[in-house]
């Protein structure tokens, strides 16, 4: 059974940093692209970014609103993907979901999410 | 960026009703469209990919159709477990984008 478990959310002040983790199990982690998606309270879904697999050189993609502030990385030996968030703004407040993507690009499995609140 | 527009934003229906949700893309995305279901307090769940391919384990009352810029999700006979919010998502190009969601409520 595929499981994705996020951790690391919490309250952070504007301008601060936070690192989210996602522990994966139930599949061959190194074969798959991993994405982060967020959902502001009461709002819709926003894709944050993608980390491709080793076969695709671990290259990344980001939505414009986080480019230069957020970094997605992974550790295949730990079956984990990370979202480093710097220079956080109030509008980054959201539940952050870790997802496993299909090779064609759609979001296949979702974790339960972790809440990030940016507030003073 | 490719804009995804869903309609309606809210839909009131009864158990047993046939329900259709529409998703329009601002440019052609071929068949690179997925549908996800989200219940309150839960993570989204994949229902359909490549516009019309049903994910394993998803009931056959769900179906998807369309290509290019216009897509539909149909629930042939609404069940109590289907009251939820549905999102379309394009994966033709980056950034991946979602529709605003359609909340299916009990009438």
CSV table of C-alpha atoms in Angstrom, one decimal:
chain,number,residue,atom,x,y,z
A,1,UNK,CA,0.0,0.0,0.0
A,2,UNK,CA,1.3,3.4,-1.0
A,3,UNK,CA,1.8,5.7,2.0
A,4,UNK,CA,2.9,9.3,2.0
A,5,UNK,CA,3.3,11.0,5.4
A,6,UNK,CA,4.1,14.7,5.7
A,7,UNK,CA,5.7,16.3,8.7
A,8,UNK,CA,7.3,19.6,9.7
A,9,UNK,CA,4.4,22.0,9.5
A,10,UNK,CA,3.7,24.6,12.1
A,11,UNK,CA,3.6,28.3,12.9
A,12,UNK,CA,6.3,30.5,11.4
A,13,UNK,CA,6.8,34.3,11.3
A,14,UNK,CA,6.8,36.2,8.0
A,15,UNK,CA,10.2,36.1,6.5
A,16,UNK,CA,11.0,32.8,8.3
A,17,UNK,CA,11.9,29.4,7.0
A,18,UNK,CA,10.5,25.9,7.4
A,19,UNK,CA,11.4,22.5,6.0
A,20,UNK,CA,8.6,20.0,5.3
A,21,UNK,CA,9.4,16.3,5.0
A,22,UNK,CA,7.4,13.5,3.3
A,23,UNK,CA,8.2,9.9,4.1
A,24,UNK,CA,7.1,7.4,1.4
A,25,UNK,CA,6.5,3.7,1.5
A,26,UNK,CA,4.8,1.0,-0.4
A,27,UNK,CA,6.5,1.6,-3.8
A,28,UNK,CA,10.0,2.0,-5.3
A,29,UNK,CA,10.5,5.6,-4.4
A,30,UNK,CA,13.6,6.2,-6.6
A,31,UNK,CA,11.5,5.5,-9.7
A,32,UNK,CA,9.0,8.2,-9.3
A,33,UNK,CA,8.5,12.0,-9.6
A,34,UNK,CA,7.4,13.6,-6.4
A,35,UNK,CA,5.4,16.8,-6.1
A,36,UNK,CA,4.1,19.2,-3.5
A,37,UNK,CA,0.6,20.8,-3.8
A,38,UNK,CA,-0.9,23.3,-1.3
A,39,UNK,CA,-4.4,24.4,-0.4
A,40,UNK,CA,-5.0,27.6,1.5
A,41,UNK,CA,-7.8,27.5,4.1
A,42,UNK,CA,-11.1,27.2,2.3
A,43,UNK,CA,-9.5,27.5,-1.1
A,44,UNK,CA,-8.6,25.4,-4.1
A,45,UNK,CA,-5.5,23.5,-4.9
A,46,UNK,CA,-2.2,25.0,-6.1
A,47,UNK,CA,0.6,22.9,-7.5
A,48,UNK,CA,3.9,24.1,-5.9
A,49,UNK,CA,6.5,22.1,-7.7
A,50,UNK,CA,8.1,18.8,-8.8
A,51,UNK,CA,11.3,16.8,-8.2
A,52,UNK,CA,12.0,14.3,-11.0
A,53,UNK,CA,13.7,11.0,-10.4
A,54,UNK,CA,17.3,10.0,-10.8
A,55,UNK,CA,16.8,8.9,-14.4
A,56,UNK,CA,15.8,12.5,-15.1
A,57,UNK,CA,18.7,13.9,-13.1
A,58,UNK,CA,16.5,15.0,-10.2
A,59,UNK,CA,15.5,18.1,-12.1
A,60,UNK,CA,12.8,20.4,-10.6
A,61,UNK,CA,9.9,22.6,-11.7
A,62,UNK,CA,8.2,25.3,-9.6
A,63,UNK,CA,5.2,27.6,-9.8
A,64,UNK,CA,6.2,31.2,-10.3
A,65,UNK,CA,4.9,32.3,-6.9
A,66,UNK,CA,7.5,30.2,-5.1
A,67,UNK,CA,10.4,30.1,-7.5
A,68,UNK,CA,13.6,31.3,-5.8
A,69,UNK,CA,12.1,30.9,-2.3
A,70,UNK,CA,11.2,27.2,-2.2
A,71,UNK,CA,13.4,24.2,-3.0
A,72,UNK,CA,12.3,20.6,-3.5
A,73,UNK,CA,14.9,17.9,-2.8
A,74,UNK,CA,14.9,14.2,-2.1
A,75,UNK,CA,16.9,11.4,-0.5
A,76,UNK,CA,16.2,8.1,-2.3
A,77,UNK,CA,18.1,6.3,0.5
A,78,UNK,CA,15.6,7.5,3.0
A,79,UNK,CA,12.5,7.3,0.7
A,80,UNK,CA,11.9,10.9,1.5
A,81,UNK,CA,11.2,14.2,-0.3
A,82,UNK,CA,11.6,17.6,1.2
A,83,UNK,CA,10.2,21.1,0.7
A,84,UNK,CA,12.5,23.9,2.0
A,85,UNK,CA,10.5,27.1,2.3
A,86,UNK,CA,12.4,30.4,2.8
A,87,UNK,CA,11.2,34.0,2.9
A,88,UNK,CA,7.7,32.9,3.9
A,89,UNK,CA,4.8,35.1,3.4
A,90,UNK,CA,1.3,35.2,4.8
A,91,UNK,CA,0.0,34.0,1.5
A,92,UNK,CA,2.0,30.8,1.9
A,93,UNK,CA,-0.3,29.7,4.7
A,94,UNK,CA,-1.8,26.4,3.5
A,95,UNK,CA,-2.0,22.7,4.0
A,96,UNK,CA,0.9,21.2,2.0
A,97,UNK,CA,0.4,17.8,0.4
A,98,UNK,CA,3.1,15.5,-0.8
A,99,UNK,CA,2.1,13.6,-3.9
A,100,UNK,CA,3.6,10.8,-6.1
A,101,UNK,CA,3.2,11.5,-9.7
A,102,UNK,CA,2.7,9.1,-12.6
A,103,UNK,CA,5.5,9.2,-15.3
A,104,UNK,CA,3.0,11.0,-17.7
A,105,UNK,CA,2.6,13.7,-15.1
A,106,UNK,CA,-0.7,13.4,-13.2
A,107,UNK,CA,-0.8,13.4,-9.4
A,108,UNK,CA,-1.4,9.8,-8.4
A,109,UNK,CA,-1.2,9.4,-4.7
A,110,UNK,CA,-1.6,12.1,-2.0
A,111,UNK,CA,-0.5,12.3,1.6
A,112,UNK,CA,-2.7,13.6,4.3
A,113,UNK,CA,-1.1,17.0,4.4
A,114,UNK,CA,0.6,19.2,6.9
A,115,UNK,CA,-0.5,22.7,7.9
A,116,UNK,CA,1.8,25.7,7.5
A,117,UNK,CA,0.7,29.0,9.1
A,118,UNK,CA,2.7,32.1,8.4
A,119,UNK,CA,1.8,34.8,10.9
A,120,UNK,CA,3.3,37.2,13.4
B,1,UNK,CA,-0.1,29.4,-17.6
B,2,UNK,CA,-3.0,27.2,-18.6
B,3,UNK,CA,-6.2,28.4,-16.9
B,4,UNK,CA,-8.7,25.7,-15.9
B,5,UNK,CA,-12.3,26.8,-15.4
B,6,UNK,CA,-14.8,24.5,-13.8
B,7,UNK,CA,-18.6,24.8,-13.7
B,8,UNK,CA,-20.7,24.9,-11.8
B,9,UNK,CA,-18.8,25.9,-8.6
B,10,UNK,CA,-21.6,24.4,-6.5
B,11,UNK,CA,-24.1,21.7,-7.5
B,12,UNK,CA,-27.1,20.6,-5.4
B,13,UNK,CA,-28.3,17.1,-6.2
B,14,UNK,CA,-30.1,14.1,-4.8
B,15,UNK,CA,-29.1,10.5,-4.4
B,16,UNK,CA,-29.7,8.8,-7.7
B,17,UNK,CA,-29.3,11.9,-9.8
B,18,UNK,CA,-27.0,12.0,-12.9
B,19,UNK,CA,-24.4,14.7,-12.3
B,20,UNK,CA,-22.1,16.4,-14.9
B,21,UNK,CA,-19.3,18.7,-14.1
B,22,UNK,CA,-17.5,20.7,-16.9
B,23,UNK,CA,-13.8,21.7,-17.0
B,24,UNK,CA,-12.5,24.1,-19.7
B,25,UNK,CA,-8.9,24.7,-20.5
B,26,UNK,CA,-7.6,28.1,-21.8
B,27,UNK,CA,-5.7,26.2,-24.5
B,28,UNK,CA,-5.6,22.7,-25.8
B,29,UNK,CA,-4.3,20.1,-23.4
B,30,UNK,CA,-5.0,17.1,-25.6
B,31,UNK,CA,-6.2,14.5,-23.1
B,32,UNK,CA,-3.8,15.4,-20.3
B,33,UNK,CA,-6.5,15.9,-17.7
B,34,UNK,CA,-7.1,14.3,-14.3
B,35,UNK,CA,-10.1,14.5,-12.0
B,36,UNK,CA,-9.7,14.4,-8.2
B,37,UNK,CA,-12.2,14.0,-5.4
B,38,UNK,CA,-11.8,15.7,-2.0
B,39,UNK,CA,-14.0,15.1,1.0
B,40,UNK,CA,-13.9,17.6,4.0
B,41,UNK,CA,-10.8,17.2,6.1
B,42,UNK,CA,-9.3,14.7,3.7
B,43,UNK,CA,-6.6,14.6,1.1
B,44,UNK,CA,-7.7,14.6,-2.6
B,45,UNK,CA,-8.0,11.2,-4.3
B,46,UNK,CA,-7.4,10.5,-8.0
B,47,UNK,CA,-10.5,9.4,-9.9
B,48,UNK,CA,-9.7,9.7,-13.6
B,49,UNK,CA,-6.6,10.3,-15.6
B,50,UNK,CA,-5.9,10.9,-19.3
B,51,UNK,CA,-9.4,12.4,-19.5
B,52,UNK,CA,-11.3,9.2,-19.5
B,53,UNK,CA,-9.2,6.4,-17.8
B,54,UNK,CA,-10.8,5.3,-14.5
B,55,UNK,CA,-8.3,4.8,-11.7
B,56,UNK,CA,-8.3,1.3,-10.3
B,57,UNK,CA,-10.9,0.8,-7.5
B,58,UNK,CA,-13.0,3.8,-8.5
B,59,UNK,CA,-16.7,2.9,-9.0
B,60,UNK,CA,-17.8,2.6,-12.6
B,61,UNK,CA,-20.5,5.2,-12.0
B,62,UNK,CA,-17.7,7.8,-12.5
B,63,UNK,CA,-16.7,8.5,-16.1
B,64,UNK,CA,-14.7,11.2,-17.9
B,65,UNK,CA,-14.8,12.5,-21.4
B,66,UNK,CA,-13.4,15.2,-23.6
B,67,UNK,CA,-10.2,16.3,-25.3
B,68,UNK,CA,-8.6,19.6,-26.4
B,69,UNK,CA,-10.2,22.3,-24.2
B,70,UNK,CA,-13.5,20.8,-23.0
B,71,UNK,CA,-13.9,18.0,-20.5
B,72,UNK,CA,-16.7,16.5,-18.4
B,73,UNK,CA,-16.9,14.3,-15.3
B,74,UNK,CA,-20.1,12.4,-15.0
B,75,UNK,CA,-21.5,10.5,-12.0
B,76,UNK,CA,-24.2,8.3,-13.5
B,77,UNK,CA,-26.2,7.8,-10.3
B,78,UNK,CA,-25.1,9.8,-7.2
B,79,UNK,CA,-24.4,7.9,-4.0
B,80,UNK,CA,-24.2,9.4,-0.5
B,81,UNK,CA,-20.5,8.8,-0.5
B,82,UNK,CA,-20.1,11.0,-3.6
B,83,UNK,CA,-21.0,14.3,-1.9
B,84,UNK,CA,-17.6,16.0,-2.1
B,85,UNK,CA,-15.6,18.6,-4.0
B,86,UNK,CA,-14.2,17.7,-7.4
B,87,UNK,CA,-11.2,19.3,-9.1
B,88,UNK,CA,-9.9,18.9,-12.6
B,89,UNK,CA,-6.1,19.2,-13.1
B,90,UNK,CA,-4.1,19.6,-16.3
B,91,UNK,CA,-0.7,18.1,-16.8
B,92,UNK,CA,0.0,19.1,-20.4
B,93,UNK,CA,2.4,21.8,-19.3
B,94,UNK,CA,4.0,23.5,-16.4
B,95,UNK,CA,2.9,24.8,-14.0
B,96,UNK,CA,0.4,22.1,-13.4
B,97,UNK,CA,-2.9,23.8,-12.8
B,98,UNK,CA,-6.3,23.0,-11.2
B,99,UNK,CA,-9.8,24.1,-11.7
B,100,UNK,CA,-11.4,26.0,-8.9
B,101,UNK,CA,-13.5,23.0,-7.8
B,102,UNK,CA,-17.1,21.9,-7.9
B,103,UNK,CA,-18.8,21.2,-4.6
B,104,UNK,CA,-21.5,18.6,-4.9
B,105,UNK,CA,-24.1,19.1,-2.1
B,106,UNK,CA,-27.1,17.3,-0.9
B,107,UNK,CA,-30.3,18.8,-2.3
